[in-house]
Structure formats: C-alpha cells, structure tokens
Short mmCIF file of N, CA and C in Angstrom, two decimals:
data_model
loop_
_atom_site.label_atom_id
_atom_site.label_comp_id
_atom_site.label_asym_id
_atom_site.label_seq_id
_atom_site.Cartn_x
_atom_site.Cartn_y
_atom_site.Cartn_z
N MET Q 1 0.83 -1.17 0.00
CA MET Q 1 0.00 0.00 0.00
C MET Q 1 0.89 1.25 0.00
N ILE Q 2 0.62 2.18 -0.89
CA ILE Q 2 1.39 3.41 -0.98
C ILE Q 2 0.82 4.42 0.00
N LYS Q 3 1.72 5.09 0.74
CA LYS Q 3 1.31 6.12 1.69
C LYS Q 3 2.46 7.10 1.86
N ASN Q 4 2.26 8.12 2.68
CA ASN Q 4 3.29 9.12 2.93
C ASN Q 4 4.51 8.48 3.57
N PHE Q 5 5.69 9.06 3.31
CA PHE Q 5 6.89 8.63 4.00
C PHE Q 5 6.70 8.93 5.49
N PRO Q 6 7.29 8.11 6.38
CA PRO Q 6 7.21 8.42 7.81
C PRO Q 6 8.04 9.66 8.13
N LYS Q 7 7.72 10.31 9.26
CA LYS Q 7 8.52 11.47 9.68
C LYS Q 7 9.94 11.01 9.95
N ARG Q 8 10.87 11.82 9.55
CA ARG Q 8 12.27 11.45 9.73
C ARG Q 8 12.70 11.70 11.17
N PRO Q 9 13.61 10.85 11.69
CA PRO Q 9 14.12 11.08 13.05
C PRO Q 9 14.97 12.35 13.10
N ILE Q 10 14.99 12.99 14.26
CA ILE Q 10 15.78 14.20 14.42
C ILE Q 10 17.27 13.87 14.34
N LEU Q 11 17.68 12.79 15.00
CA LEU Q 11 19.08 12.36 14.98
C LEU Q 11 19.20 11.13 14.10
N ASN Q 12 19.93 11.23 13.01
CA ASN Q 12 20.03 10.12 12.07
C ASN Q 12 21.41 10.11 11.39
N PRO Q 13 22.49 9.87 12.17
CA PRO Q 13 23.82 9.87 11.56
C PRO Q 13 24.01 8.67 10.64
N GLY Q 14 24.68 8.91 9.54
CA GLY Q 14 24.97 7.82 8.60
C GLY Q 14 26.19 7.04 9.02
N GLY Q 15 26.34 5.87 8.44
CA GLY Q 15 27.53 5.06 8.69
C GLY Q 15 27.28 3.89 9.61
N LEU Q 16 28.25 3.01 9.61
CA LEU Q 16 28.20 1.81 10.44
C LEU Q 16 29.33 1.84 11.45
N GLY Q 17 29.11 1.18 12.58
CA GLY Q 17 30.13 1.15 13.62
C GLY Q 17 30.83 -0.18 13.75
N SER Q 18 30.12 -1.29 13.48
CA SER Q 18 30.73 -2.61 13.67
C SER Q 18 29.95 -3.66 12.89
N PHE Q 19 30.54 -4.86 12.81
CA PHE Q 19 29.83 -5.97 12.19
C PHE Q 19 30.31 -7.30 12.75
N TYR Q 20 29.44 -8.30 12.62
CA TYR Q 20 29.71 -9.67 13.06
C TYR Q 20 29.32 -10.59 11.92
N PHE Q 21 29.98 -11.73 11.83
CA PHE Q 21 29.71 -12.64 10.72
C PHE Q 21 29.81 -14.08 11.18
N VAL Q 22 29.19 -14.95 10.41
CA VAL Q 22 29.29 -16.38 10.68
C VAL Q 22 29.10 -17.10 9.34
N PRO Q 23 29.89 -18.14 9.08
CA PRO Q 23 29.62 -18.96 7.89
C PRO Q 23 28.25 -19.60 8.01
N LYS Q 24 27.50 -19.60 6.93
CA LYS Q 24 26.12 -20.09 6.95
C LYS Q 24 26.04 -21.56 7.36
N HIS Q 25 27.07 -22.36 7.02
CA HIS Q 25 27.03 -23.78 7.38
C HIS Q 25 27.17 -24.02 8.89
N GLU Q 26 27.49 -22.97 9.66
CA GLU Q 26 27.58 -23.09 11.12
C GLU Q 26 26.27 -22.70 11.81
N ILE Q 27 25.22 -22.44 11.01
CA ILE Q 27 23.92 -22.05 11.56
C ILE Q 27 22.97 -23.24 11.54
N GLU Q 28 22.34 -23.48 12.68
CA GLU Q 28 21.35 -24.55 12.80
C GLU Q 28 19.98 -24.10 12.29
N LYS Q 29 19.59 -22.87 12.69
CA LYS Q 29 18.27 -22.37 12.32
C LYS Q 29 18.34 -20.89 11.94
N ILE Q 30 17.83 -20.59 10.74
CA ILE Q 30 17.75 -19.22 10.23
C ILE Q 30 16.43 -18.62 10.72
N PRO Q 31 16.45 -17.39 11.24
CA PRO Q 31 15.19 -16.82 11.73
C PRO Q 31 14.21 -16.48 10.61
N ARG Q 32 12.92 -16.58 10.95
CA ARG Q 32 11.87 -16.11 10.04
C ARG Q 32 11.90 -14.58 10.06
N VAL Q 33 11.45 -14.00 8.97
CA VAL Q 33 11.38 -12.54 8.86
C VAL Q 33 9.94 -12.16 8.54
N HIS Q 34 9.43 -11.15 9.25
CA HIS Q 34 8.09 -10.65 8.98
C HIS Q 34 8.13 -9.13 8.99
N ARG Q 35 7.71 -8.53 7.89
CA ARG Q 35 7.65 -7.07 7.75
C ARG Q 35 8.97 -6.40 8.12
N GLY Q 36 10.07 -6.94 7.62
CA GLY Q 36 11.37 -6.32 7.82
C GLY Q 36 12.00 -6.51 9.18
N LEU Q 37 11.50 -7.49 9.96
CA LEU Q 37 12.03 -7.73 11.30
C LEU Q 37 12.28 -9.22 11.49
N ALA Q 38 13.50 -9.58 11.91
CA ALA Q 38 13.81 -10.98 12.24
C ALA Q 38 13.00 -11.36 13.47
N GLN Q 39 12.31 -12.49 13.41
CA GLN Q 39 11.37 -12.88 14.46
C GLN Q 39 12.01 -13.67 15.60
N GLN Q 40 13.22 -14.13 15.42
CA GLN Q 40 13.95 -14.80 16.50
C GLN Q 40 15.44 -14.72 16.22
N GLN Q 41 16.24 -15.16 17.18
CA GLN Q 41 17.68 -15.12 17.04
C GLN Q 41 18.17 -16.24 16.11
N VAL Q 42 19.34 -16.03 15.55
CA VAL Q 42 20.04 -17.08 14.82
C VAL Q 42 20.40 -18.17 15.82
N VAL Q 43 20.17 -19.43 15.46
CA VAL Q 43 20.55 -20.56 16.31
C VAL Q 43 21.75 -21.24 15.66
N PHE Q 44 22.83 -21.37 16.44
CA PHE Q 44 24.08 -21.93 15.92
C PHE Q 44 24.17 -23.43 16.13
N LYS Q 45 24.95 -24.08 15.28
CA LYS Q 45 25.29 -25.49 15.47
C LYS Q 45 26.38 -25.59 16.53
N ASN Q 46 26.34 -26.63 17.32
CA ASN Q 46 27.38 -26.97 18.30
C ASN Q 46 27.99 -25.77 18.99
N SER Q 47 29.29 -25.57 18.79
CA SER Q 47 30.01 -24.50 19.50
C SER Q 47 30.26 -23.29 18.61
N SER Q 48 29.47 -23.09 17.57
CA SER Q 48 29.65 -21.94 16.68
C SER Q 48 29.21 -20.65 17.38
N PHE Q 49 29.64 -19.53 16.85
CA PHE Q 49 29.37 -18.22 17.45
C PHE Q 49 29.56 -17.14 16.41
N TRP Q 50 29.20 -15.89 16.78
CA TRP Q 50 29.44 -14.74 15.91
C TRP Q 50 30.93 -14.39 15.95
N TYR Q 51 31.54 -14.25 14.79
CA TYR Q 51 32.92 -13.76 14.69
C TYR Q 51 32.85 -12.23 14.61
N THR Q 52 33.81 -11.57 15.21
CA THR Q 52 33.86 -10.11 15.19
C THR Q 52 34.71 -9.65 14.01
N GLY Q 53 34.13 -8.77 13.18
CA GLY Q 53 34.87 -8.20 12.06
C GLY Q 53 35.53 -6.90 12.48
N TYR Q 54 36.37 -6.38 11.60
CA TYR Q 54 37.01 -5.09 11.83
C TYR Q 54 37.09 -4.34 10.51
N ALA Q 55 36.84 -3.05 10.57
CA ALA Q 55 37.02 -2.17 9.41
C ALA Q 55 37.62 -0.86 9.89
N SER Q 56 38.52 -0.29 9.09
CA SER Q 56 39.09 1.02 9.40
C SER Q 56 37.98 2.05 9.55
N SER Q 57 38.26 3.06 10.33
CA SER Q 57 37.29 4.13 10.58
C SER Q 57 36.72 4.66 9.26
N ASP Q 58 35.43 4.79 9.20
CA ASP Q 58 34.70 5.33 8.05
C ASP Q 58 34.74 4.46 6.80
N SER Q 59 35.28 3.24 6.87
CA SER Q 59 35.32 2.41 5.67
C SER Q 59 34.17 1.40 5.61
N LEU Q 60 33.55 1.11 6.75
CA LEU Q 60 32.49 0.10 6.79
C LEU Q 60 31.21 0.66 6.17
N ASP Q 61 30.64 -0.09 5.23
CA ASP Q 61 29.45 0.37 4.53
C ASP Q 61 28.58 -0.81 4.15
N PHE Q 62 27.28 -0.56 4.08
CA PHE Q 62 26.30 -1.55 3.63
C PHE Q 62 25.50 -0.93 2.51
N GLY Q 63 25.23 -1.73 1.50
CA GLY Q 63 24.37 -1.26 0.42
C GLY Q 63 23.57 -2.41 -0.14
N GLU Q 64 22.37 -2.10 -0.59
CA GLU Q 64 21.57 -3.08 -1.31
C GLU Q 64 20.78 -2.33 -2.37
N LYS Q 65 20.74 -2.92 -3.56
CA LYS Q 65 20.03 -2.30 -4.67
C LYS Q 65 19.03 -3.29 -5.22
N TYR Q 66 17.78 -2.87 -5.28
CA TYR Q 66 16.73 -3.74 -5.80
C TYR Q 66 16.87 -3.86 -7.31
N GLN Q 67 16.84 -5.10 -7.78
CA GLN Q 67 16.96 -5.40 -9.21
C GLN Q 67 15.77 -6.25 -9.63
N THR Q 68 15.43 -6.21 -10.89
CA THR Q 68 14.37 -7.08 -11.41
C THR Q 68 14.95 -7.99 -12.47
N SER Q 69 14.32 -9.15 -12.60
CA SER Q 69 14.72 -10.12 -13.62
C SER Q 69 13.46 -10.82 -14.11
N ASP Q 70 13.60 -11.67 -15.09
CA ASP Q 70 12.46 -12.45 -15.59
C ASP Q 70 11.88 -13.35 -14.50
N ASN Q 71 12.69 -13.67 -13.49
CA ASN Q 71 12.25 -14.56 -12.42
C ASN Q 71 11.75 -13.81 -11.18
N GLY Q 72 11.69 -12.49 -11.22
CA GLY Q 72 11.25 -11.70 -10.08
C GLY Q 72 12.33 -10.77 -9.58
N GLY Q 73 12.09 -10.15 -8.43
CA GLY Q 73 13.03 -9.19 -7.89
C GLY Q 73 14.02 -9.80 -6.91
N TYR Q 74 15.13 -9.12 -6.72
CA TYR Q 74 16.16 -9.52 -5.76
C TYR Q 74 16.98 -8.29 -5.40
N PHE Q 75 17.81 -8.41 -4.39
CA PHE Q 75 18.67 -7.32 -3.95
C PHE Q 75 20.13 -7.69 -4.18
N ASP Q 76 20.88 -6.82 -4.88
CA ASP Q 76 22.33 -6.92 -4.90
C ASP Q 76 22.80 -6.34 -3.58
N THR Q 77 23.41 -7.17 -2.75
CA THR Q 77 23.74 -6.80 -1.37
C THR Q 77 25.25 -6.81 -1.18
N ASN Q 78 25.77 -5.81 -0.48
CA ASN Q 78 27.20 -5.82 -0.16
C ASN Q 78 27.47 -5.10 1.16
N ILE Q 79 28.41 -5.66 1.90
CA ILE Q 79 28.96 -5.05 3.12
C ILE Q 79 30.45 -4.90 2.84
N ASP Q 80 30.94 -3.67 2.80
CA ASP Q 80 32.32 -3.38 2.42
C ASP Q 80 33.09 -2.79 3.58
N GLY Q 81 34.40 -3.03 3.57
CA GLY Q 81 35.26 -2.44 4.59
C GLY Q 81 36.70 -2.47 4.15
N ALA Q 82 37.57 -1.93 4.98
CA ALA Q 82 39.01 -1.93 4.72
C ALA Q 82 39.74 -2.34 5.99
N PHE Q 83 40.79 -3.13 5.82
CA PHE Q 83 41.62 -3.57 6.94
C PHE Q 83 43.03 -3.03 6.72
N PRO Q 84 43.57 -2.27 7.68
CA PRO Q 84 44.88 -1.64 7.48
C PRO Q 84 46.04 -2.61 7.62
N GLY Q 85 47.13 -2.30 6.92
CA GLY Q 85 48.35 -3.07 7.06
C GLY Q 85 48.35 -4.36 6.27
N ASP Q 86 49.37 -5.18 6.57
CA ASP Q 86 49.54 -6.45 5.88
C ASP Q 86 50.28 -7.39 6.83
N SER Q 87 49.88 -8.64 6.83
CA SER Q 87 50.56 -9.65 7.65
C SER Q 87 50.21 -11.02 7.12
N SER Q 88 50.99 -12.01 7.47
CA SER Q 88 50.68 -13.37 7.06
C SER Q 88 49.39 -13.85 7.72
N GLU Q 89 49.10 -13.37 8.94
CA GLU Q 89 47.88 -13.75 9.63
C GLU Q 89 46.64 -13.29 8.87
N ILE Q 90 46.62 -12.03 8.42
CA ILE Q 90 45.44 -11.54 7.71
C ILE Q 90 45.37 -12.14 6.31
N GLN Q 91 46.52 -12.39 5.68
CA GLN Q 91 46.51 -13.07 4.37
C GLN Q 91 45.88 -14.44 4.50
N ASP Q 92 46.26 -15.18 5.51
CA ASP Q 92 45.72 -16.53 5.73
C ASP Q 92 44.22 -16.49 6.03
N LEU Q 93 43.81 -15.54 6.89
CA LEU Q 93 42.39 -15.41 7.23
C LEU Q 93 41.57 -15.09 5.99
N PHE Q 94 41.97 -14.08 5.23
CA PHE Q 94 41.20 -13.68 4.06
C PHE Q 94 41.18 -14.78 2.99
N LYS Q 95 42.27 -15.48 2.85
CA LYS Q 95 42.29 -16.59 1.88
C LYS Q 95 41.28 -17.66 2.28
N SER Q 96 41.23 -18.01 3.57
CA SER Q 96 40.28 -19.04 4.00
C SER Q 96 38.84 -18.53 3.92
N MET Q 97 38.61 -17.26 4.22
CA MET Q 97 37.26 -16.70 4.13
C MET Q 97 36.79 -16.58 2.69
N GLY Q 98 37.73 -16.40 1.77
CA GLY Q 98 37.39 -16.21 0.36
C GLY Q 98 37.08 -17.49 -0.39
N ASN Q 99 37.09 -18.62 0.30
CA ASN Q 99 36.74 -19.90 -0.33
C ASN Q 99 35.33 -19.78 -0.90
N PHE Q 100 35.19 -20.02 -2.20
CA PHE Q 100 33.92 -19.77 -2.89
C PHE Q 100 32.78 -20.65 -2.40
N THR Q 101 33.08 -21.72 -1.68
CA THR Q 101 32.00 -22.58 -1.18
C THR Q 101 31.41 -22.07 0.14
N VAL Q 102 32.07 -21.10 0.78
CA VAL Q 102 31.60 -20.58 2.06
C VAL Q 102 30.70 -19.37 1.83
N ARG Q 103 29.49 -19.44 2.40
CA ARG Q 103 28.54 -18.33 2.34
C ARG Q 103 28.38 -17.78 3.75
N TYR Q 104 28.04 -16.50 3.86
CA TYR Q 104 28.04 -15.83 5.16
C TYR Q 104 26.70 -15.18 5.49
N VAL Q 105 26.45 -15.07 6.79
CA VAL Q 105 25.39 -14.23 7.34
C VAL Q 105 26.10 -13.15 8.14
N ILE Q 106 25.69 -11.90 7.95
CA ILE Q 106 26.35 -10.75 8.57
C ILE Q 106 25.34 -9.95 9.37
N VAL Q 107 25.72 -9.56 10.59
CA VAL Q 107 24.97 -8.57 11.36
C VAL Q 107 25.82 -7.31 11.38
N PHE Q 108 25.24 -6.19 10.97
CA PHE Q 108 25.97 -4.93 11.01
C PHE Q 108 25.20 -3.93 11.86
N VAL Q 109 25.95 -3.06 12.53
CA VAL Q 109 25.40 -2.16 13.54
C VAL Q 109 25.68 -0.72 13.13
N ASP Q 110 24.62 0.11 13.09
CA ASP Q 110 24.83 1.50 12.71
C ASP Q 110 25.31 2.31 13.92
N LEU Q 111 25.52 3.60 13.71
CA LEU Q 111 26.09 4.44 14.77
C LEU Q 111 25.13 4.73 15.92
N LEU Q 112 23.85 4.36 15.75
CA LEU Q 112 22.89 4.49 16.85
C LEU Q 112 22.63 3.16 17.54
N GLY Q 113 23.34 2.10 17.11
CA GLY Q 113 23.19 0.79 17.73
C GLY Q 113 22.13 -0.10 17.10
N LYS Q 114 21.47 0.36 16.05
CA LYS Q 114 20.46 -0.46 15.38
C LYS Q 114 21.15 -1.49 14.49
N GLN Q 115 20.67 -2.72 14.57
CA GLN Q 115 21.29 -3.83 13.85
C GLN Q 115 20.39 -4.32 12.72
N ARG Q 116 21.03 -4.72 11.63
CA ARG Q 116 20.34 -5.41 10.54
C ARG Q 116 21.14 -6.67 10.24
N ILE Q 117 20.49 -7.64 9.62
CA ILE Q 117 21.13 -8.91 9.31
C ILE Q 117 20.98 -9.21 7.82
N ALA Q 118 22.06 -9.58 7.19
CA ALA Q 118 22.06 -9.83 5.74
C ALA Q 118 22.54 -11.25 5.46
N GLY Q 119 22.01 -11.82 4.38
CA GLY Q 119 22.44 -13.13 3.94
C GLY Q 119 21.54 -14.27 4.38
N LEU Q 120 20.42 -13.96 5.03
CA LEU Q 120 19.52 -15.02 5.49
C LEU Q 120 18.90 -15.78 4.33
N ASP Q 121 18.53 -15.06 3.29
CA ASP Q 121 17.80 -15.66 2.16
C ASP Q 121 18.56 -15.53 0.85
N GLY Q 122 19.87 -15.52 0.94
CA GLY Q 122 20.70 -15.41 -0.25
C GLY Q 122 22.09 -15.91 0.05
N ASP Q 123 22.97 -15.71 -0.87
CA ASP Q 123 24.35 -16.17 -0.72
C ASP Q 123 25.30 -14.98 -0.73
N LEU Q 124 25.92 -14.69 0.41
CA LEU Q 124 26.93 -13.65 0.49
C LEU Q 124 28.31 -14.32 0.54
N PHE Q 125 29.14 -13.95 -0.41
CA PHE Q 125 30.50 -14.48 -0.50
C PHE Q 125 31.49 -13.39 -0.10
N PHE Q 126 32.67 -13.80 0.35
CA PHE Q 126 33.72 -12.87 0.78
C PHE Q 126 34.73 -12.71 -0.35
N THR Q 127 35.00 -11.45 -0.74
CA THR Q 127 36.04 -11.15 -1.71
C THR Q 127 36.96 -10.10 -1.11
N TYR Q 128 38.19 -10.03 -1.61
CA TYR Q 128 39.13 -9.05 -1.07
C TYR Q 128 40.21 -8.73 -2.09
N SER Q 129 40.88 -7.60 -1.87
CA SER Q 129 42.03 -7.21 -2.68
C SER Q 129 42.99 -6.44 -1.77
N TYR Q 130 44.24 -6.35 -2.18
CA TYR Q 130 45.25 -5.63 -1.41
C TYR Q 130 45.84 -4.52 -2.26
N SER Q 131 46.08 -3.36 -1.65
CA SER Q 131 46.73 -2.23 -2.32
C SER Q 131 47.99 -1.87 -1.56
N ALA Q 132 49.16 -2.03 -2.19
CA ALA Q 132 50.42 -1.65 -1.56
C ALA Q 132 50.51 -0.13 -1.41
N LYS Q 133 49.94 0.59 -2.38
CA LYS Q 133 49.95 2.06 -2.32
C LYS Q 133 49.20 2.55 -1.09
N GLU Q 134 48.05 1.97 -0.81
CA GLU Q 134 47.25 2.37 0.35
C GLU Q 134 47.61 1.58 1.60
N LYS Q 135 48.41 0.53 1.43
CA LYS Q 135 48.83 -0.37 2.51
C LYS Q 135 47.61 -0.86 3.31
N ARG Q 136 46.65 -1.44 2.55
CA ARG Q 136 45.45 -1.97 3.20
C ARG Q 136 44.75 -2.95 2.28
N TYR Q 137 43.91 -3.76 2.92
CA TYR Q 137 43.03 -4.67 2.20
C TYR Q 137 41.65 -4.02 2.09
N SER Q 138 41.03 -4.19 0.96
CA SER Q 138 39.62 -3.84 0.79
C SER Q 138 38.88 -5.16 0.69
N TYR Q 139 37.75 -5.27 1.37
CA TYR Q 139 37.01 -6.53 1.32
C TYR Q 139 35.52 -6.26 1.20
N SER Q 140 34.80 -7.32 0.82
CA SER Q 140 33.36 -7.20 0.66
C SER Q 140 32.71 -8.55 0.89
N PHE Q 141 31.58 -8.53 1.57
CA PHE Q 141 30.66 -9.66 1.60
C PHE Q 141 29.58 -9.27 0.60
N GLU Q 142 29.42 -10.02 -0.47
CA GLU Q 142 28.51 -9.59 -1.52
C GLU Q 142 27.77 -10.76 -2.14
N GLY Q 143 26.57 -10.46 -2.63
CA GLY Q 143 25.78 -11.49 -3.29
C GLY Q 143 24.37 -11.01 -3.56
N LYS Q 144 23.52 -11.95 -3.89
CA LYS Q 144 22.12 -11.66 -4.21
C LYS Q 144 21.22 -12.25 -3.13
N CYS Q 145 20.28 -11.43 -2.66
CA CYS Q 145 19.32 -11.85 -1.63
C CYS Q 145 17.91 -11.57 -2.12
N LEU Q 146 16.98 -12.40 -1.70
CA LEU Q 146 15.60 -12.24 -2.14
C LEU Q 146 14.89 -11.09 -1.43
N GLU Q 147 15.29 -10.78 -0.21
CA GLU Q 147 14.65 -9.72 0.57
C GLU Q 147 15.69 -8.72 1.06
N SER Q 148 15.20 -7.54 1.41
CA SER Q 148 16.05 -6.53 2.03
C SER Q 148 16.51 -7.04 3.39
N ALA Q 149 17.71 -6.63 3.82
CA ALA Q 149 18.24 -7.05 5.12
C ALA Q 149 17.34 -6.54 6.24
N PRO Q 150 16.75 -7.44 7.04
CA PRO Q 150 15.81 -7.02 8.08
C PRO Q 150 16.51 -6.49 9.34
N ILE Q 151 15.74 -5.82 10.17
CA ILE Q 151 16.20 -5.39 11.49
C ILE Q 151 16.44 -6.65 12.32
N TYR Q 152 17.53 -6.65 13.10
CA TYR Q 152 17.87 -7.79 13.96
C TYR Q 152 18.00 -7.26 15.40
N PRO Q 153 16.90 -7.30 16.18
CA PRO Q 153 16.89 -6.65 17.49
C PRO Q 153 17.41 -7.51 18.64
N TYR Q 154 18.32 -8.43 18.37
CA TYR Q 154 18.78 -9.35 19.41
C TYR Q 154 20.22 -9.08 19.77
N THR Q 155 20.58 -9.35 21.01
CA THR Q 155 21.93 -9.17 21.49
C THR Q 155 22.88 -10.14 20.81
N ILE Q 156 24.01 -9.64 20.39
CA ILE Q 156 25.06 -10.49 19.81
C ILE Q 156 25.89 -11.03 20.95
N ASN Q 157 25.82 -12.34 21.17
CA ASN Q 157 26.59 -12.98 22.23
C ASN Q 157 27.91 -13.46 21.64
N LEU Q 158 28.99 -12.90 22.15
CA LEU Q 158 30.32 -13.25 21.63
C LEU Q 158 30.96 -14.32 22.48
#
C-alpha cells in the first residue's frame, strides 16, 4: 500500500560502527522474517558463534540495490570495509574466508546501535584485494538476496 513517508528522526547519523559474521554452514536455524524484522535469534550449530569483524574508521558500509529479472526481484547486497596493514595472519584469514564454497550471514550495527542482518535468504560471498599504495586490504561480503536485510533486534553474544 502506498502512503506518505514516515517522519524522519531528528538524529540520524549515517555510517556503520561494527559488524559480526558467521559462515552459513555453522547455523542450525535461520530466523523467520516478517515485515522487515527478524522474528527470533540465529541458532548456531554446536560450539559456533558470531565472529567479530574489523574495518578502518569510516570504511564500513552496507548497500543493497533492488533489481528485477524475468524470475522476479532480488537485492544486490554488499557489506564493504578496509583492513589496514599487511601480515601473514590476515593473508591466511582472508584466503580461508574467500573460499567460494563458504557463504556468510552478517549482522551490522549503525552508529545508533540499530542492527540489521544480511544473507539469510541469499548467498553472500567474501572477496578481497590488497593495495600496496594504500597499505590496506579492501574486502566485501557480496551477493544476491531475495529480501532486504531485516532489522535484527537481538543481542550479539560473543
């Protein structure tokens, strides 16, 4: 149903503050989503948990663009960031995360503490590149999802 846009909040800073991720194969139960809100928490298999991500200040970003196809609509979804420096530890981590068979679910948190979750109904893959000039890695969790990333109002237990 089409109606007026809601009143905008007085305080609405842009940007993200943090993110958490988990390989999809480590999830026992994906939450149902109703009207843009996850209805329960992610349930993990065995001893799995949320991994904590890191991005340089002001580099963390989320975007989704609605696309149409002959088979219906979908969202091109991406969570981007940058990791400073270079080391064998980060090379090894990014190489293992970039395995094309691993799909991810991501929770990202904006500057007001509101969380959204991406990858529940699609496949988000990890890609990365390194720039010697900038002395940093750029990375992205990206893919196609059937729905917009819903609000995730649950505490992230680390």
